[in-house]
């Protein structure tokens, strides 16, 4: 393993050991809460569409809205300052504090203030800055950085916090329970708030029509920080501005549910500062509180790269993000390792790549961008429908173009890619896997034997970072295409109910040939005339490595090869869910709209297709049902298949044929293509996989036949479990006669 | 207001562990005496009832600190969430609802609306040209899970009680 890979692996291992448990249980709790909470919402999809539309419109009209907002706030009696960058914002905040002779600022967490590091700046000016969000305060006391967008101290256990408080504050009675810790913090922070000169908050949203700031919180400290002191400074990114008060409604209904799974947080403050509330001056405890009109309000809107992001077609969507954290909580890798690995300077989780690339630059984003495997589970979770994996891929592509390489000769022969120089060798190897696979097949079984020798494994590990602990795919000498060509179709076109092209993806064609054969037999059993043409690969492999130009080339070639079949009214049947996901989603970026639409509409996942045939009158008895002593089936649906809403078809077909199916509900197997092969991520991949292993090793499941739809899932399951796993079509397909 | 909406509001409050009581204008004082503890602070109610003398409506910061109950009016109840809408007022609805351990929100039964869309139909015009320009949508007591499990009363009230005024 190279030094940098080894360092990265070591860092991940350390975080898995120290923070993994706390992050795991908390994020999984939030994620489950999200499922439960959104399920209760009748208008969930409609709310998401509205939220998305409001954000699209707001970012489109941003300059205009900022003008309107500025005018409104000035009319209200407050001030708006649009800061170019962190330094500019900090200077402004310091000016306000100096004017007020402020000794102490109390803050209610604002991610943006974290972004500009205002605490350090003000402290250098002799001002005490106190975080009043409990999680944020814990981190301030511990001198640690946040590890999650909405629950910054998610990596700390109750025991850890108790130890920290007891050591730091030496209270009369040792603190132990969550309640004791909370009350201790409440008392201490209340004293701080009472004597504060300035209250600083973030803003989840700001409405241009009224100048209303929406703060979504549960603790009550944001309200205290904003209302108790005379001066309120709100710091927010420019992207937080939305047109009108009514536009807040979908967000209010979505944000808590999406993040922590609460239907709504305890408080949604809609403050239009300077607010009417009287200040509460604890230095003058005996005069009745009364509004005296002395309130002062400053809204600091921060650009810091956002206007450039707005001009960037690919990064622009990031600005729609409402920082709910759903994409972190649903992410299997994040669940294991948390935001200290999966995050940059400020932001963490799936969308952090977009934020950090826009605000800090590609270097920062590059440090954790690879932790997104493109599994797409976050796509459904995001309340504003951001295509987070796409942003990660685009940024990966940009990062690729800035790296240098000494071993390029090693894969050059294998990499007929369209990438300009600079793409990491490991990425080029995995990105050109279709070529690796054809060479592998052509040389099999020799290639398998060579690949398994110590020398080659060492070479693969040292140059390409392929982890030696992972079994390599074993290539078949006869590809699926060759097999079919010599065998020929068994249902003639003239007598067929339908005609289908079985798409021979790289793995099915070269390595998992048996599942391809099974698919052919199952389709034919239901009266389909099948073809297995020799067509180019989908481009999934280069896409995951962030090699966009190569992926795009594949897309055009493949569409060209399939177009004729689609014209002839043939259905495209896909075995590998990640390829179908490409056709449905990523190809939208590569192909002409009409082409994309035709391919996407004409393609089906194999079990989805069998389901359709059965629903339309095909005879289920032609497929294989369970034997009398069937132990039942343990099924793991591929992540992209789930995102596309296709997992149910496999369950339905198996169920209809009489199989007893248990489906895993873990978000991801932890493999996601090349991810688990890479030595720096091998352990994380296995840690994520352990959850799937556990679900398939219970008393209820441990004897069941294991089936999974995706290649990577199958590979991961084979390394996790002692018993073998198969594609579901292999279960139901009749034998070859 | 449709009874269905009020029933739903009550069910949502139950789910949140928020107590609720109905009161006619005549019953109001005794209902309040039952649910509140002294020392109590409050803000004048914009309804056909007045707060009793034992509720201090001109609190000092020290009173806020000592009070165990804060009584304020809510402009709306939101049935689907069990939320109450607390407008910010010059009389100090915000601190009164925030400092004491128990917040008693008084809402007219006729001001309970079905859901968020109806609430925002009220906020929009109200903020643009009505009497209030700020409000809190408060749902249950203040809470945090940052210390390892859910604890109420993180910075604000530990408990909430809603009195529905049947005028
Ligand atoms: S990208 Fe979407 S899911 Fe992730 S934090 Fe932003 S809004 Fe939430």
PDB file of N, CA, C and O in Angstrom, chain A residues 511-544:
ATOM      1  N   UNK A 511     -17.535 -12.363 -16.187  1.00  0.00           N
ATOM      2  CA  UNK A 511     -17.263 -13.059 -14.928  1.00  0.00           C
ATOM      3  C   UNK A 511     -18.476 -13.833 -14.405  1.00  0.00           C
ATOM      4  O   UNK A 511     -18.396 -15.018 -14.129  1.00  0.00           O
ATOM      5  N   UNK A 512     -19.619 -13.145 -14.271  1.00  0.00           N
ATOM      6  CA  UNK A 512     -20.793 -13.811 -13.718  1.00  0.00           C
ATOM      7  C   UNK A 512     -21.683 -14.291 -14.863  1.00  0.00           C
ATOM      8  O   UNK A 512     -22.854 -13.920 -14.963  1.00  0.00           O
ATOM      9  N   UNK A 513     -21.089 -15.108 -15.703  1.00  0.00           N
ATOM     10  CA  UNK A 513     -21.771 -15.541 -16.918  1.00  0.00           C
ATOM     11  C   UNK A 513     -23.026 -16.358 -16.596  1.00  0.00           C
ATOM     12  O   UNK A 513     -24.034 -16.270 -17.301  1.00  0.00           O
ATOM     13  N   UNK A 514     -22.957 -17.097 -15.493  1.00  0.00           N
ATOM     14  CA  UNK A 514     -24.096 -17.953 -15.153  1.00  0.00           C
ATOM     15  C   UNK A 514     -25.394 -17.178 -14.928  1.00  0.00           C
ATOM     16  O   UNK A 514     -26.469 -17.645 -15.276  1.00  0.00           O
ATOM     17  N   UNK A 515     -25.266 -16.015 -14.345  1.00  0.00           N
ATOM     18  CA  UNK A 515     -26.512 -15.258 -14.118  1.00  0.00           C
ATOM     19  C   UNK A 515     -27.075 -14.756 -15.447  1.00  0.00           C
ATOM     20  O   UNK A 515     -28.279 -14.621 -15.614  1.00  0.00           O
ATOM     21  N   UNK A 516     -26.187 -14.510 -16.403  1.00  0.00           N
ATOM     22  CA  UNK A 516     -26.631 -14.119 -17.743  1.00  0.00           C
ATOM     23  C   UNK A 516     -27.369 -15.265 -18.416  1.00  0.00           C
ATOM     24  O   UNK A 516     -28.436 -15.083 -19.020  1.00  0.00           O
ATOM     25  N   UNK A 517     -26.795 -16.454 -18.296  1.00  0.00           N
ATOM     26  CA  UNK A 517     -27.448 -17.615 -18.901  1.00  0.00           C
ATOM     27  C   UNK A 517     -28.806 -17.845 -18.244  1.00  0.00           C
ATOM     28  O   UNK A 517     -29.794 -18.169 -18.930  1.00  0.00           O
ATOM     29  N   UNK A 518     -28.841 -17.694 -16.944  1.00  0.00           N
ATOM     30  CA  UNK A 518     -30.108 -17.889 -16.227  1.00  0.00           C
ATOM     31  C   UNK A 518     -31.144 -16.879 -16.713  1.00  0.00           C
ATOM     32  O   UNK A 518     -32.322 -17.207 -16.921  1.00  0.00           O
ATOM     33  N   UNK A 519     -30.700 -15.649 -16.926  1.00  0.00           N
ATOM     34  CA  UNK A 519     -31.633 -14.614 -17.389  1.00  0.00           C
ATOM     35  C   UNK A 519     -32.196 -14.993 -18.761  1.00  0.00           C
ATOM     36  O   UNK A 519     -33.397 -14.862 -19.025  1.00  0.00           O
ATOM     37  N   UNK A 520     -31.318 -15.489 -19.634  1.00  0.00           N
ATOM     38  CA  UNK A 520     -31.773 -15.907 -20.966  1.00  0.00           C
ATOM     39  C   UNK A 520     -32.844 -17.000 -20.830  1.00  0.00           C
ATOM     40  O   UNK A 520     -33.917 -16.931 -21.437  1.00  0.00           O
ATOM     41  N   UNK A 521     -32.564 -17.997 -19.988  1.00  0.00           N
ATOM     42  CA  UNK A 521     -33.506 -19.115 -19.836  1.00  0.00           C
ATOM     43  C   UNK A 521     -34.837 -18.650 -19.240  1.00  0.00           C
ATOM     44  O   UNK A 521     -35.905 -19.082 -19.675  1.00  0.00           O
ATOM     45  N   UNK A 522     -34.757 -17.761 -18.259  1.00  0.00           N
ATOM     46  CA  UNK A 522     -35.999 -17.288 -17.629  1.00  0.00           C
ATOM     47  C   UNK A 522     -36.850 -16.521 -18.633  1.00  0.00           C
ATOM     48  O   UNK A 522     -38.067 -16.711 -18.720  1.00  0.00           O
ATOM     49  N   UNK A 523     -36.205 -15.678 -19.419  1.00  0.00           N
ATOM     50  CA  UNK A 523     -36.950 -14.891 -20.409  1.00  0.00           C
ATOM     51  C   UNK A 523     -37.572 -15.816 -21.452  1.00  0.00           C
ATOM     52  O   UNK A 523     -38.736 -15.670 -21.816  1.00  0.00           O
ATOM     53  N   UNK A 524     -36.788 -16.752 -21.895  1.00  0.00           N
ATOM     54  CA  UNK A 524     -37.305 -17.671 -22.920  1.00  0.00           C
ATOM     55  C   UNK A 524     -38.437 -18.534 -22.372  1.00  0.00           C
ATOM     56  O   UNK A 524     -39.414 -18.813 -23.063  1.00  0.00           O
ATOM     57  N   UNK A 525     -38.313 -18.916 -21.111  1.00  0.00           N
ATOM     58  CA  UNK A 525     -39.370 -19.734 -20.504  1.00  0.00           C
ATOM     59  C   UNK A 525     -40.708 -19.007 -20.536  1.00  0.00           C
ATOM     60  O   UNK A 525     -41.767 -19.619 -20.586  1.00  0.00           O
ATOM     61  N   UNK A 526     -40.646 -17.678 -20.501  1.00  0.00           N
ATOM     62  CA  UNK A 526     -41.881 -16.894 -20.530  1.00  0.00           C
ATOM     63  C   UNK A 526     -42.197 -16.410 -21.953  1.00  0.00           C
ATOM     64  O   UNK A 526     -42.969 -15.478 -22.156  1.00  0.00           O
ATOM     65  N   UNK A 527     -41.584 -17.034 -22.931  1.00  0.00           N
ATOM     66  CA  UNK A 527     -41.963 -16.782 -24.314  1.00  0.00           C
ATOM     67  C   UNK A 527     -41.338 -15.568 -24.967  1.00  0.00           C
ATOM     68  O   UNK A 527     -41.871 -15.034 -25.942  1.00  0.00           O
ATOM     69  N   UNK A 528     -40.180 -15.152 -24.490  1.00  0.00           N
ATOM     70  CA  UNK A 528     -39.535 -13.962 -25.068  1.00  0.00           C
ATOM     71  C   UNK A 528     -38.446 -14.391 -26.055  1.00  0.00           C
ATOM     72  O   UNK A 528     -37.662 -15.304 -25.769  1.00  0.00           O
ATOM     73  N   UNK A 529     -38.425 -13.758 -27.194  1.00  0.00           N
ATOM     74  CA  UNK A 529     -37.323 -13.960 -28.127  1.00  0.00           C
ATOM     75  C   UNK A 529     -36.157 -13.102 -27.653  1.00  0.00           C
ATOM     76  O   UNK A 529     -36.262 -11.890 -27.549  1.00  0.00           O
ATOM     77  N   UNK A 530     -35.030 -13.745 -27.330  1.00  0.00           N
ATOM     78  CA  UNK A 530     -33.906 -13.038 -26.701  1.00  0.00           C
ATOM     79  C   UNK A 530     -32.752 -12.881 -27.674  1.00  0.00           C
ATOM     80  O   UNK A 530     -32.472 -13.767 -28.478  1.00  0.00           O
ATOM     81  N   UNK A 531     -32.105 -11.738 -27.593  1.00  0.00           N
ATOM     82  CA  UNK A 531     -30.834 -11.519 -28.290  1.00  0.00           C
ATOM     83  C   UNK A 531     -29.812 -11.052 -27.253  1.00  0.00           C
ATOM     84  O   UNK A 531     -30.174 -10.342 -26.314  1.00  0.00           O
ATOM     85  N   UNK A 532     -28.574 -11.460 -27.468  1.00  0.00           N
ATOM     86  CA  UNK A 532     -27.492 -10.963 -26.610  1.00  0.00           C
ATOM     87  C   UNK A 532     -26.404 -10.405 -27.510  1.00  0.00           C
ATOM     88  O   UNK A 532     -25.437 -11.082 -27.834  1.00  0.00           O
ATOM     89  N   UNK A 533     -26.562  -9.186 -27.957  1.00  0.00           N
ATOM     90  CA  UNK A 533     -25.590  -8.620 -28.904  1.00  0.00           C
ATOM     91  C   UNK A 533     -24.308  -8.191 -28.195  1.00  0.00           C
ATOM     92  O   UNK A 533     -24.319  -7.953 -26.990  1.00  0.00           O
ATOM     93  N   UNK A 534     -23.251  -8.133 -28.952  1.00  0.00           N
ATOM     94  CA  UNK A 534     -21.985  -7.662 -28.401  1.00  0.00           C
ATOM     95  C   UNK A 534     -22.002  -6.131 -28.444  1.00  0.00           C
ATOM     96  O   UNK A 534     -21.799  -5.533 -29.486  1.00  0.00           O
ATOM     97  N   UNK A 535     -22.285  -5.513 -27.319  1.00  0.00           N
ATOM     98  CA  UNK A 535     -22.392  -4.041 -27.298  1.00  0.00           C
ATOM     99  C   UNK A 535     -21.388  -3.465 -26.302  1.00  0.00           C
ATOM    100  O   UNK A 535     -20.911  -4.173 -25.423  1.00  0.00           O
ATOM    101  N   UNK A 536     -21.077  -2.188 -26.439  1.00  0.00           N
ATOM    102  CA  UNK A 536     -20.094  -1.583 -25.528  1.00  0.00           C
ATOM    103  C   UNK A 536     -20.627  -1.545 -24.091  1.00  0.00           C
ATOM    104  O   UNK A 536     -21.818  -1.704 -23.863  1.00  0.00           O
ATOM    105  N   UNK A 537     -19.733  -1.305 -23.151  1.00  0.00           N
ATOM    106  CA  UNK A 537     -20.158  -1.234 -21.750  1.00  0.00           C
ATOM    107  C   UNK A 537     -20.790   0.130 -21.465  1.00  0.00           C
ATOM    108  O   UNK A 537     -20.608   1.092 -22.201  1.00  0.00           O
ATOM    109  N   UNK A 538     -21.548   0.178 -20.400  1.00  0.00           N
ATOM    110  CA  UNK A 538     -22.379   1.356 -20.124  1.00  0.00           C
ATOM    111  C   UNK A 538     -21.579   2.594 -19.737  1.00  0.00           C
ATOM    112  O   UNK A 538     -22.063   3.705 -19.844  1.00  0.00           O
ATOM    113  N   UNK A 539     -20.382   2.388 -19.220  1.00  0.00           N
ATOM    114  CA  UNK A 539     -19.608   3.527 -18.728  1.00  0.00           C
ATOM    115  C   UNK A 539     -19.752   3.722 -17.236  1.00  0.00           C
ATOM    116  O   UNK A 539     -19.285   4.709 -16.686  1.00  0.00           O
ATOM    117  N   UNK A 540     -20.383   2.776 -16.571  1.00  0.00           N
ATOM    118  CA  UNK A 540     -20.531   2.890 -15.119  1.00  0.00           C
ATOM    119  C   UNK A 540     -19.172   2.954 -14.436  1.00  0.00           C
ATOM    120  O   UNK A 540     -18.958   3.761 -13.533  1.00  0.00           O
ATOM    121  N   UNK A 541     -18.245   2.094 -14.886  1.00  0.00           N
ATOM    122  CA  UNK A 541     -16.947   2.055 -14.210  1.00  0.00           C
ATOM    123  C   UNK A 541     -16.201   3.391 -14.313  1.00  0.00           C
ATOM    124  O   UNK A 541     -15.812   3.951 -13.291  1.00  0.00           O
ATOM    125  N   UNK A 542     -16.019   3.936 -15.509  1.00  0.00           N
ATOM    126  CA  UNK A 542     -15.348   5.246 -15.554  1.00  0.00           C
ATOM    127  C   UNK A 542     -16.146   6.331 -14.816  1.00  0.00           C
ATOM    128  O   UNK A 542     -15.570   7.214 -14.175  1.00  0.00           O
ATOM    129  N   UNK A 543     -17.462   6.241 -14.855  1.00  0.00           N
ATOM    130  CA  UNK A 543     -18.265   7.248 -14.146  1.00  0.00           C
ATOM    131  C   UNK A 543     -17.933   7.233 -12.665  1.00  0.00           C
ATOM    132  O   UNK A 543     -17.712   8.287 -12.061  1.00  0.00           O
ATOM    133  N   UNK A 544     -17.877   6.049 -12.063  1.00  0.00           N
ATOM    134  CA  UNK A 544     -17.611   6.030 -10.619  1.00  0.00           C
ATOM    135  C   UNK A 544     -16.244   6.562 -10.283  1.00  0.00           C
ATOM    136  O   UNK A 544     -16.018   7.023  -9.180  1.00  0.00           O
TER     137      UNK A 544
END
